[in-house]
Short mmCIF file of C-alpha atoms in Angstrom, two decimals:
data_model
loop_
_atom_site.label_atom_id
_atom_site.label_comp_id
_atom_site.label_asym_id
_atom_site.label_seq_id
_atom_site.Cartn_x
_atom_site.Cartn_y
_atom_site.Cartn_z
CA ALA A 250 17.86 -2.03 0.90
CA GLN A 251 15.14 -2.74 -1.56
CA SER A 252 13.70 -0.01 -3.76
CA VAL A 253 11.09 0.32 -6.46
CA THR A 254 11.15 2.78 -9.33
CA GLN A 255 8.15 3.75 -11.40
CA PRO A 256 9.57 6.16 -13.96
CA ASP A 257 6.24 7.39 -15.29
CA ILE A 258 4.27 9.55 -12.88
CA HIS A 259 1.41 10.24 -15.30
CA ILE A 260 0.29 8.29 -18.36
CA THR A 261 -2.61 9.10 -20.68
CA VAL A 262 -4.01 6.50 -23.04
CA SER A 263 -7.05 6.33 -25.25
CA GLU A 264 -9.80 3.92 -24.38
CA GLY A 265 -9.20 0.67 -26.23
CA ALA A 266 -5.49 1.25 -26.58
CA SER A 267 -2.86 -1.00 -25.04
CA LEU A 268 -1.14 -0.10 -21.81
CA GLU A 269 2.26 -0.77 -20.27
CA LEU A 270 3.29 0.61 -16.91
CA ARG A 271 6.94 0.31 -16.07
CA CYS A 272 8.44 -0.89 -12.81
CA ASN A 273 12.07 -1.52 -11.91
CA TYR A 274 13.21 -2.87 -8.59
CA SER A 275 16.39 -3.20 -6.65
CA TYR A 276 16.58 -6.21 -4.39
CA GLY A 277 19.35 -8.61 -3.56
CA ALA A 278 17.47 -11.87 -3.43
CA THR A 279 14.61 -13.32 -5.43
CA PRO A 280 11.98 -10.63 -5.31
CA TYR A 281 8.37 -10.96 -4.38
CA LEU A 282 6.63 -8.44 -6.62
CA PHE A 283 3.16 -6.96 -6.63
CA TRP A 284 1.00 -4.54 -8.53
CA TYR A 285 -1.77 -2.67 -6.71
CA VAL A 286 -4.41 -0.29 -8.00
CA GLN A 287 -5.84 2.61 -6.02
CA SER A 288 -8.99 4.39 -7.09
CA PRO A 289 -9.52 7.94 -5.81
CA GLY A 290 -10.33 7.99 -2.11
CA GLN A 291 -9.98 4.24 -1.80
CA GLY A 292 -7.50 1.77 -0.42
CA LEU A 293 -5.26 -0.44 -2.51
CA GLN A 294 -6.45 -3.50 -4.33
CA LEU A 295 -4.08 -6.26 -5.37
CA LEU A 296 -3.99 -6.80 -9.14
CA LEU A 297 -1.40 -9.57 -9.29
CA LYS A 298 1.73 -10.92 -7.66
CA TYR A 299 4.87 -12.83 -8.61
CA PHE A 300 6.83 -15.18 -6.38
CA SER A 301 8.32 -17.82 -8.63
CA GLY A 302 7.61 -19.99 -11.65
CA ASP A 303 6.12 -18.65 -14.84
CA THR A 304 7.46 -15.15 -15.39
CA LEU A 305 4.22 -14.00 -17.01
CA VAL A 306 1.53 -13.66 -14.37
CA GLN A 307 -2.13 -13.02 -14.92
CA GLY A 308 -4.14 -10.80 -12.65
CA ILE A 309 -7.62 -9.46 -12.21
CA LYS A 310 -9.38 -7.05 -14.55
CA GLY A 311 -7.45 -8.33 -17.57
CA PHE A 312 -4.03 -7.21 -16.36
CA GLU A 313 -0.81 -9.16 -16.68
CA ALA A 314 2.79 -8.54 -15.74
CA GLU A 315 6.08 -10.02 -16.84
CA PHE A 316 9.05 -10.54 -14.56
CA LYS A 317 12.39 -10.02 -16.29
CA ARG A 318 15.27 -10.74 -13.98
CA SER A 319 17.91 -9.52 -16.44
CA GLN A 320 16.26 -6.12 -16.55
CA SER A 321 15.08 -6.05 -12.93
CA SER A 322 11.67 -5.17 -14.25
CA PHE A 323 8.08 -6.14 -13.59
CA ASN A 324 6.01 -4.20 -16.09
CA LEU A 325 2.24 -4.22 -16.01
CA ARG A 326 0.29 -4.61 -19.23
CA LYS A 327 -3.24 -4.61 -20.52
CA PRO A 328 -4.11 -5.12 -24.18
CA SER A 329 -7.18 -2.86 -24.22
CA VAL A 330 -7.80 -0.18 -21.61
CA HIS A 331 -11.27 0.65 -20.34
CA TRP A 332 -12.34 4.02 -18.92
CA SER A 333 -12.81 2.35 -15.54
CA ASP A 334 -9.09 1.57 -15.43
CA ALA A 335 -8.33 5.22 -14.68
CA ALA A 336 -6.63 5.07 -11.29
CA GLU A 337 -3.23 5.10 -9.69
CA TYR A 338 -1.07 2.00 -9.97
CA PHE A 339 1.62 1.00 -7.53
CA CYS A 340 4.38 -1.52 -8.00
CA ALA A 341 5.75 -3.07 -4.80
CA VAL A 342 8.40 -5.49 -3.60
CA ALA A 343 8.21 -7.51 -0.39
CA GLN A 344 10.94 -8.30 2.07
CA GLY A 345 9.54 -10.34 4.90
CA GLN A 346 6.41 -8.61 6.03
CA LYS A 347 7.60 -5.20 4.88
CA VAL A 348 6.35 -4.07 1.49
CA THR A 349 8.10 -1.23 -0.32
CA PHE A 350 6.00 0.68 -2.79
CA GLY A 351 6.93 2.74 -5.80
CA ILE A 352 5.78 6.30 -6.11
CA GLY A 353 2.86 5.30 -8.32
CA THR A 354 1.71 5.95 -11.87
CA LYS A 355 -1.50 7.87 -12.44
CA LEU A 356 -3.38 6.58 -15.44
CA GLN A 357 -5.76 8.83 -17.33
CA VAL A 358 -8.03 7.29 -19.94
CA ILE A 359 -9.43 9.51 -22.66
CA PRO A 360 -12.35 8.67 -24.98
CA ASN B 164 -16.93 -11.01 5.40
CA ALA B 165 -16.31 -7.31 5.88
CA GLY B 166 -13.04 -5.91 4.63
CA VAL B 167 -10.52 -3.93 6.61
CA MET B 168 -12.29 -1.11 8.39
CA GLN B 169 -10.69 2.19 9.23
CA ASN B 170 -12.15 5.11 11.10
CA PRO B 171 -12.46 7.91 10.93
CA ARG B 172 -12.16 8.30 7.18
CA HIS B 173 -11.27 11.95 7.57
CA LEU B 174 -9.73 13.59 10.60
CA VAL B 175 -8.90 17.24 11.12
CA ARG B 176 -6.63 18.30 13.95
CA ARG B 177 -4.92 21.52 14.97
CA ARG B 178 -1.21 21.59 15.60
CA GLY B 179 -0.40 20.15 18.99
CA GLN B 180 -3.49 17.97 19.29
CA GLU B 181 -3.53 14.20 19.30
CA ALA B 182 -4.76 12.02 16.47
CA ARG B 183 -6.02 8.47 17.01
CA LEU B 184 -6.60 6.29 13.98
CA ARG B 185 -8.38 2.97 14.26
CA CYS B 186 -8.13 -0.14 12.17
CA SER B 187 -10.21 -3.30 12.41
CA PRO B 188 -8.62 -6.12 10.40
CA MET B 189 -10.54 -8.59 8.34
CA LYS B 190 -12.15 -11.38 10.30
CA GLY B 191 -9.62 -14.09 10.99
CA HIS B 192 -6.62 -11.85 10.33
CA SER B 193 -4.17 -11.40 13.16
CA HIS B 194 -1.48 -9.40 11.34
CA VAL B 195 -1.85 -5.64 10.94
CA TYR B 196 0.32 -3.15 9.06
CA TRP B 197 0.23 0.62 8.96
CA TYR B 198 1.40 2.70 6.01
CA ARG B 199 1.59 6.43 5.41
CA GLN B 200 1.02 8.04 2.05
CA LEU B 201 2.25 11.58 1.73
CA PRO B 202 0.94 13.73 -1.12
CA GLU B 203 2.43 12.70 -4.47
CA GLU B 204 4.30 9.80 -2.88
CA GLY B 205 3.87 6.06 -2.59
CA LEU B 206 2.99 4.26 0.58
CA LYS B 207 5.68 4.03 3.22
CA PHE B 208 5.72 1.19 5.70
CA MET B 209 5.40 2.29 9.30
CA VAL B 210 4.77 -0.66 11.57
CA TYR B 211 3.76 -4.33 11.64
CA LEU B 212 1.84 -5.72 14.59
CA GLN B 213 0.35 -8.96 15.74
CA LYS B 214 -2.03 -9.25 18.64
CA GLU B 215 -0.41 -7.54 21.64
CA ASN B 216 2.99 -7.42 19.93
CA ILE B 217 4.91 -4.96 17.79
CA ILE B 218 6.90 -7.04 15.33
CA ASP B 219 8.57 -4.40 13.17
CA GLU B 220 8.40 -0.66 13.79
CA SER B 221 11.34 0.31 11.66
CA GLY B 222 9.24 2.75 9.65
CA MET B 223 7.80 4.62 12.61
CA PRO B 224 9.11 8.08 13.45
CA LYS B 225 10.99 7.89 16.73
CA GLU B 226 8.90 10.50 18.48
CA ARG B 227 5.19 11.25 18.82
CA PHE B 228 4.05 8.10 16.95
CA SER B 229 2.93 4.88 18.59
CA ALA B 230 0.87 1.87 17.62
CA GLU B 231 -0.87 -0.94 19.42
CA PHE B 232 -2.97 -3.96 18.59
CA PRO B 233 -4.62 -5.13 21.80
CA LYS B 234 -6.01 -8.55 22.44
CA GLU B 235 -9.50 -7.17 22.02
CA GLY B 236 -10.49 -4.31 19.78
CA PRO B 237 -8.98 -2.51 16.85
CA SER B 238 -5.41 -1.54 16.18
CA ILE B 239 -4.68 2.08 17.05
CA LEU B 240 -2.16 4.40 15.48
CA ARG B 241 -1.60 7.36 17.77
CA ILE B 242 0.08 10.59 16.84
CA GLN B 243 0.77 13.00 19.66
CA GLN B 244 1.28 16.74 19.23
CA VAL B 245 0.55 16.65 15.52
CA VAL B 246 2.39 18.96 13.16
CA ARG B 247 1.50 20.04 9.62
CA GLY B 248 3.92 17.51 8.19
CA ASP B 249 1.80 14.71 9.63
CA SER B 250 -0.95 15.52 7.13
CA ALA B 251 -1.24 12.40 5.00
CA ALA B 252 -3.36 9.38 4.26
CA TYR B 253 -2.78 6.55 6.69
CA PHE B 254 -3.60 3.08 5.47
CA CYS B 255 -4.01 -0.06 7.46
CA ALA B 256 -3.68 -3.53 5.97
CA SER B 257 -4.19 -6.98 7.41
CA SER B 258 -3.17 -10.49 6.49
CA GLU B 259 -4.13 -13.93 7.66
CA ARG B 260 -0.66 -15.34 8.02
CA GLN B 261 2.92 -14.27 8.25
CA GLY B 262 5.44 -14.79 5.52
CA PHE B 263 6.07 -13.95 1.92
CA GLY B 264 3.17 -13.78 -0.37
CA ASN B 265 0.41 -13.54 2.12
CA GLU B 266 -1.76 -10.92 0.59
CA GLN B 267 -2.25 -7.79 2.59
CA PHE B 268 -5.77 -6.43 2.33
CA PHE B 269 -5.97 -2.68 2.60
CA GLY B 270 -8.53 -0.49 4.27
CA PRO B 271 -9.87 2.72 2.71
CA GLY B 272 -7.51 4.88 4.73
CA THR B 273 -7.80 7.78 7.11
CA ARG B 274 -6.97 11.16 5.69
CA LEU B 275 -5.45 13.34 8.37
CA THR B 276 -5.34 17.08 7.91
CA VAL B 277 -3.41 19.18 10.39
CA LEU B 278 -4.34 22.85 10.43
#
């Protein structure tokens, strides 16, 4: 069965600093990987997704993620964080129509 | 084009009552998914439906929970005889097509509180 691990439950970064959110997955076949963002009281919004091809994928809001098969990782990065990026971020893997989500990482941005 | 609509946004029920959660997919989407988010946890898949059909309900509790997506009208997630452990946020998502990579668009969720 597939699983997703987000080892960091809370992360605090200063505005303007770089960000990396970790995600590790367990899946037998080629994974279909996603990052979603959830603002308080809102639904999830897709940031980016990886299916095949270039292992560095670009998403919305200046985010990118790199797929590393050898490490079973799909870490999310942003070179310079803005206060509006404060939210909860979920990594997910798809198997058919069923998407398995990680527990989420809450990002706090301080001035 | 309106996004995925869910209502009510907040629902309070007493133990033993029934909860009915509604989801209207995006226009043109015929695939609907329900997820549950317990406090401090990620989303857990519950059920995948197409019009008038349940495709995958492997994440649904065996008792008290049911879902439908009729030919006309919204998808309904029904919880009978609610218990405190049912308190959670329930999210609906929809997609245009089946298969890998078809983005699921999420609604704002219904937050159920069981007293």
